[in-house]
Tab-separated table of N, CA and C in Angstrom:
chain	number	residue	atom	x	y	z
R	1	MET	N	-17.743	3.959	-2.330
R	1	MET	CA	-18.132	4.402	-3.658
R	1	MET	C	-19.633	4.200	-3.811
R	2	LEU	N	-20.302	5.173	-4.327
R	2	LEU	CA	-21.739	5.045	-4.595
R	2	LEU	C	-21.987	4.343	-5.915
R	3	VAL	N	-22.733	3.258	-5.829
R	3	VAL	CA	-23.035	2.448	-7.034
R	3	VAL	C	-24.555	2.436	-7.171
R	4	PRO	N	-25.091	2.732	-8.349
R	4	PRO	CA	-26.530	2.675	-8.525
R	4	PRO	C	-27.094	1.285	-8.230
R	5	LYS	N	-28.304	1.262	-7.680
R	5	LYS	CA	-28.906	-0.014	-7.305
R	5	LYS	C	-29.087	-0.937	-8.515
R	6	ALA	N	-29.398	-0.403	-9.671
R	6	ALA	CA	-29.570	-1.248	-10.871
R	6	ALA	C	-28.277	-1.978	-11.210
R	7	THR	N	-27.154	-1.266	-11.090
R	7	THR	CA	-25.852	-1.875	-11.357
R	7	THR	C	-25.561	-2.940	-10.315
R	8	ARG	N	-25.840	-2.653	-9.051
R	8	ARG	CA	-25.591	-3.596	-7.967
R	8	ARG	C	-26.399	-4.874	-8.175
R	9	VAL	N	-27.654	-4.736	-8.547
R	9	VAL	CA	-28.508	-5.920	-8.788
R	9	VAL	C	-28.009	-6.696	-10.008
R	10	LEU	N	-27.578	-6.006	-11.016
R	10	LEU	CA	-27.055	-6.661	-12.223
R	10	LEU	C	-25.797	-7.503	-11.891
R	11	VAL	N	-24.878	-6.921	-11.159
R	11	VAL	CA	-23.638	-7.619	-10.800
R	11	VAL	C	-23.934	-8.802	-9.855
R	12	TYR	N	-24.760	-8.550	-8.845
R	12	TYR	CA	-25.082	-9.631	-7.892
R	12	TYR	C	-25.835	-10.771	-8.555
R	13	SER	N	-26.744	-10.490	-9.469
R	13	SER	CA	-27.472	-11.563	-10.126
R	13	SER	C	-26.552	-12.352	-11.038
R	14	LYS	N	-25.626	-11.715	-11.730
R	14	LYS	CA	-24.661	-12.416	-12.569
R	14	LYS	C	-23.744	-13.292	-11.718
R	15	LEU	N	-23.312	-12.773	-10.600
R	15	LEU	CA	-22.460	-13.550	-9.698
R	15	LEU	C	-23.234	-14.740	-9.117
R	16	PHE	N	-24.484	-14.535	-8.779
R	16	PHE	CA	-25.288	-15.653	-8.251
R	16	PHE	C	-25.528	-16.732	-9.284
R	17	ASP	N	-25.786	-16.315	-10.522
R	17	ASP	CA	-26.036	-17.282	-11.593
R	17	ASP	C	-24.797	-18.105	-11.945
R	18	ASP	N	-23.636	-17.449	-12.052
R	18	ASP	CA	-22.414	-18.121	-12.506
R	18	ASP	C	-21.587	-18.686	-11.373
R	19	GLY	N	-21.630	-18.058	-10.212
R	19	GLY	CA	-20.813	-18.475	-9.095
R	19	GLY	C	-19.389	-17.941	-9.132
R	20	VAL	N	-19.047	-17.257	-10.208
R	20	VAL	CA	-17.726	-16.671	-10.364
R	20	VAL	C	-17.837	-15.368	-11.137
R	21	MET	N	-16.974	-14.415	-10.830
R	21	MET	CA	-16.940	-13.152	-11.538
R	21	MET	C	-15.481	-12.876	-11.912
R	22	VAL	N	-15.258	-12.543	-13.189
R	22	VAL	CA	-13.941	-12.190	-13.670
R	22	VAL	C	-13.942	-10.679	-13.950
R	23	VAL	N	-12.958	-9.982	-13.386
R	23	VAL	CA	-12.868	-8.531	-13.542
R	23	VAL	C	-11.450	-8.191	-13.954
R	24	GLU	N	-11.323	-7.495	-15.082
R	24	GLU	CA	-10.010	-7.072	-15.546
R	24	GLU	C	-9.521	-5.903	-14.679
R	25	LYS	N	-8.244	-5.886	-14.387
R	25	LYS	CA	-7.676	-4.824	-13.559
R	25	LYS	C	-7.432	-3.590	-14.440
R	26	ASP	N	-8.505	-2.920	-14.777
R	26	ASP	CA	-8.459	-1.702	-15.594
R	26	ASP	C	-9.539	-0.749	-15.075
R	27	MET	N	-9.147	0.170	-14.216
R	27	MET	CA	-10.105	1.077	-13.598
R	27	MET	C	-10.702	2.060	-14.575
R	28	PHE	N	-10.074	2.257	-15.707
R	28	PHE	CA	-10.529	3.248	-16.657
R	28	PHE	C	-11.337	2.662	-17.794
R	29	ALA	N	-11.611	1.356	-17.759
R	29	ALA	CA	-12.431	0.712	-18.801
R	29	ALA	C	-13.869	1.232	-18.673
R	30	LYS	N	-14.477	1.551	-19.794
R	30	LYS	CA	-15.845	2.082	-19.772
R	30	LYS	C	-16.860	1.031	-19.333
R	31	LYS	N	-16.673	-0.190	-19.841
R	31	LYS	CA	-17.644	-1.282	-19.561
R	31	LYS	C	-16.915	-2.523	-19.106
R	32	HIS	N	-17.608	-3.319	-18.319
R	32	HIS	CA	-17.115	-4.636	-17.930
R	32	HIS	C	-17.209	-5.518	-19.177
R	33	MET	N	-16.364	-6.553	-19.247
R	33	MET	CA	-16.297	-7.378	-20.459
R	33	MET	C	-17.566	-8.227	-20.691
R	34	GLU	N	-18.356	-8.495	-19.662
R	34	GLU	CA	-19.574	-9.297	-19.820
R	34	GLU	C	-20.844	-8.518	-19.510
R	35	LEU	N	-20.747	-7.548	-18.642
R	35	LEU	CA	-21.932	-6.820	-18.161
R	35	LEU	C	-21.982	-5.424	-18.780
R	36	ASP	N	-23.185	-4.873	-18.789
R	36	ASP	CA	-23.346	-3.480	-19.232
R	36	ASP	C	-23.268	-2.562	-18.012
R	37	ALA	N	-22.067	-2.551	-17.413
R	37	ALA	CA	-21.826	-1.734	-16.221
R	37	ALA	C	-20.371	-1.306	-16.259
R	38	PRO	N	-20.084	-0.155	-15.603
R	38	PRO	CA	-18.670	0.278	-15.592
R	38	PRO	C	-17.792	-0.722	-14.847
R	39	ASN	N	-16.613	-0.951	-15.366
R	39	ASN	CA	-15.689	-1.943	-14.779
R	39	ASN	C	-15.303	-1.562	-13.361
R	40	LEU	N	-15.163	-0.293	-13.089
R	40	LEU	CA	-14.794	0.155	-11.748
R	40	LEU	C	-15.864	-0.213	-10.726
R	41	HIS	N	-17.133	-0.078	-11.077
R	41	HIS	CA	-18.218	-0.450	-10.174
R	41	HIS	C	-18.203	-1.931	-9.875
R	42	VAL	N	-17.989	-2.740	-10.907
R	42	VAL	CA	-17.957	-4.213	-10.716
R	42	VAL	C	-16.774	-4.557	-9.820
R	43	MET	N	-15.635	-3.910	-10.045
R	43	MET	CA	-14.447	-4.200	-9.266
R	43	MET	C	-14.665	-3.854	-7.795
R	44	LYS	N	-15.232	-2.709	-7.546
R	44	LYS	CA	-15.420	-2.273	-6.165
R	44	LYS	C	-16.502	-3.085	-5.438
R	45	LEU	N	-17.569	-3.496	-6.154
R	45	LEU	CA	-18.575	-4.358	-5.541
R	45	LEU	C	-17.968	-5.710	-5.160
R	46	CYS	N	-17.136	-6.255	-6.015
R	46	CYS	CA	-16.493	-7.539	-5.692
R	46	CYS	C	-15.503	-7.407	-4.544
R	47	GLN	N	-14.781	-6.288	-4.510
R	47	GLN	CA	-13.872	-6.070	-3.382
R	47	GLN	C	-14.637	-5.950	-2.069
R	48	SER	N	-15.785	-5.320	-2.110
R	48	SER	CA	-16.609	-5.199	-0.913
R	48	SER	C	-17.102	-6.549	-0.434
R	49	LEU	N	-17.539	-7.392	-1.385
R	49	LEU	CA	-17.979	-8.730	-1.028
R	49	LEU	C	-16.829	-9.551	-0.487
R	50	GLU	N	-15.632	-9.342	-1.025
R	50	GLU	CA	-14.466	-10.095	-0.562
R	50	GLU	C	-14.111	-9.697	0.861
R	51	SER	N	-14.220	-8.429	1.179
R	51	SER	CA	-13.865	-7.966	2.526
R	51	SER	C	-14.854	-8.518	3.572
R	52	ARG	N	-16.073	-8.822	3.169
R	52	ARG	CA	-17.059	-9.414	4.064
R	52	ARG	C	-17.052	-10.944	3.964
R	53	GLU	N	-16.088	-11.506	3.206
R	53	GLU	CA	-15.891	-12.946	3.052
R	53	GLU	C	-17.078	-13.658	2.433
R	54	TYR	N	-17.779	-12.960	1.502
R	54	TYR	CA	-18.839	-13.590	0.727
R	54	TYR	C	-18.299	-14.186	-0.561
R	55	VAL	N	-17.140	-13.723	-1.010
R	55	VAL	CA	-16.440	-14.306	-2.143
R	55	VAL	C	-14.983	-14.477	-1.776
R	56	LYS	N	-14.314	-15.406	-2.447
R	56	LYS	CA	-12.864	-15.570	-2.318
R	56	LYS	C	-12.233	-15.037	-3.588
R	57	GLY	N	-11.184	-14.280	-3.419
R	57	GLY	CA	-10.551	-13.629	-4.553
R	57	GLY	C	-9.227	-14.231	-4.923
R	58	SER	N	-8.890	-14.144	-6.195
R	58	SER	CA	-7.607	-14.575	-6.732
R	58	SER	C	-7.245	-13.605	-7.843
R	59	PHE	N	-5.939	-13.414	-8.026
R	59	PHE	CA	-5.469	-12.500	-9.058
R	59	PHE	C	-4.430	-13.211	-9.901
R	60	ASN	N	-4.638	-13.156	-11.217
R	60	ASN	CA	-3.719	-13.807	-12.147
R	60	ASN	C	-3.800	-13.134	-13.507
R	61	TRP	N	-2.675	-12.847	-14.082
R	61	TRP	CA	-2.568	-12.267	-15.451
R	61	TRP	C	-3.475	-11.056	-15.643
R	62	ASN	N	-3.403	-10.121	-14.722
R	62	ASN	CA	-4.123	-8.852	-14.814
R	62	ASN	C	-5.650	-8.990	-14.754
R	63	HIS	N	-6.108	-10.078	-14.153
R	63	HIS	CA	-7.551	-10.293	-13.933
R	63	HIS	C	-7.776	-10.755	-12.520
R	64	HIS	N	-8.864	-10.233	-11.935
R	64	HIS	CA	-9.305	-10.670	-10.636
R	64	HIS	C	-10.368	-11.742	-10.846
R	65	TYR	N	-10.287	-12.837	-10.088
R	65	TYR	CA	-11.295	-13.904	-10.127
R	65	TYR	C	-11.936	-13.980	-8.768
R	66	TYR	N	-13.253	-13.878	-8.691
R	66	TYR	CA	-13.991	-13.909	-7.435
R	66	TYR	C	-14.935	-15.126	-7.466
R	67	PHE	N	-14.801	-15.976	-6.432
R	67	PHE	CA	-15.590	-17.205	-6.344
R	67	PHE	C	-16.542	-17.089	-5.166
R	68	LEU	N	-17.803	-17.392	-5.403
R	68	LEU	CA	-18.855	-17.243	-4.400
R	68	LEU	C	-18.709	-18.324	-3.335
R	69	THR	N	-18.861	-17.946	-2.056
R	69	THR	CA	-18.821	-18.887	-0.928
R	69	THR	C	-20.249	-19.226	-0.500
R	70	ASP	N	-20.369	-20.152	0.443
R	70	ASP	CA	-21.701	-20.531	0.963
R	70	ASP	C	-22.359	-19.363	1.682
R	71	GLU	N	-21.595	-18.584	2.422
R	71	GLU	CA	-22.155	-17.401	3.091
R	71	GLU	C	-22.600	-16.363	2.069
R	72	GLY	N	-21.840	-16.293	0.968
R	72	GLY	CA	-22.208	-15.358	-0.100
R	72	GLY	C	-23.494	-15.747	-0.780
R	73	ILE	N	-23.718	-17.036	-0.951
R	73	ILE	CA	-24.985	-17.511	-1.542
R	73	ILE	C	-26.156	-17.102	-0.646
R	74	LYS	N	-25.992	-17.268	0.662
R	74	LYS	CA	-27.060	-16.881	1.597
R	74	LYS	C	-27.318	-15.399	1.527
R	75	TYR	N	-26.254	-14.594	1.474
R	75	TYR	CA	-26.410	-13.137	1.414
R	75	TYR	C	-27.098	-12.706	0.136
R	76	LEU	N	-26.668	-13.239	-1.011
R	76	LEU	CA	-27.249	-12.847	-2.285
R	76	LEU	C	-28.706	-13.298	-2.406
R	77	ARG	N	-29.035	-14.465	-1.844
R	77	ARG	CA	-30.429	-14.891	-1.852
R	77	ARG	C	-31.316	-13.893	-1.090
R	78	GLY	N	-30.788	-13.432	0.066
R	78	GLY	CA	-31.533	-12.436	0.833
R	78	GLY	C	-31.611	-11.094	0.117
R	79	TYR	N	-30.530	-10.664	-0.502
R	79	TYR	CA	-30.517	-9.369	-1.193
R	79	TYR	C	-31.373	-9.365	-2.440
R	80	LEU	N	-31.323	-10.453	-3.200
R	80	LEU	CA	-32.062	-10.536	-4.465
R	80	LEU	C	-33.470	-11.119	-4.303
R	81	ASN	N	-33.856	-11.462	-3.062
R	81	ASN	CA	-35.165	-12.021	-2.752
R	81	ASN	C	-35.416	-13.321	-3.541
R	82	ILE	N	-34.422	-14.211	-3.500
R	82	ILE	CA	-34.530	-15.514	-4.167
R	82	ILE	C	-34.725	-16.560	-3.065
R	83	PRO	N	-35.777	-17.394	-3.148
R	83	PRO	CA	-36.001	-18.392	-2.087
R	83	PRO	C	-35.001	-19.519	-2.117
């Protein structure tokens, strides 16, 4: 899925700041509950990070929970240019 770079940076910076991302399992939601980005984009970005083992995922009560790993911190620091 093609995701605009501004949305990608917004999601990655929120994930880096909090260490966790909560995404409701609703592909048709216009906006994510915390970010000004489409819920589908946030969901697919987190799934991509999970497949590369940068986050660990959990699903409960119609919500996906993604927790940042140590490898994910290294990746996001490189992507966001954070020392």
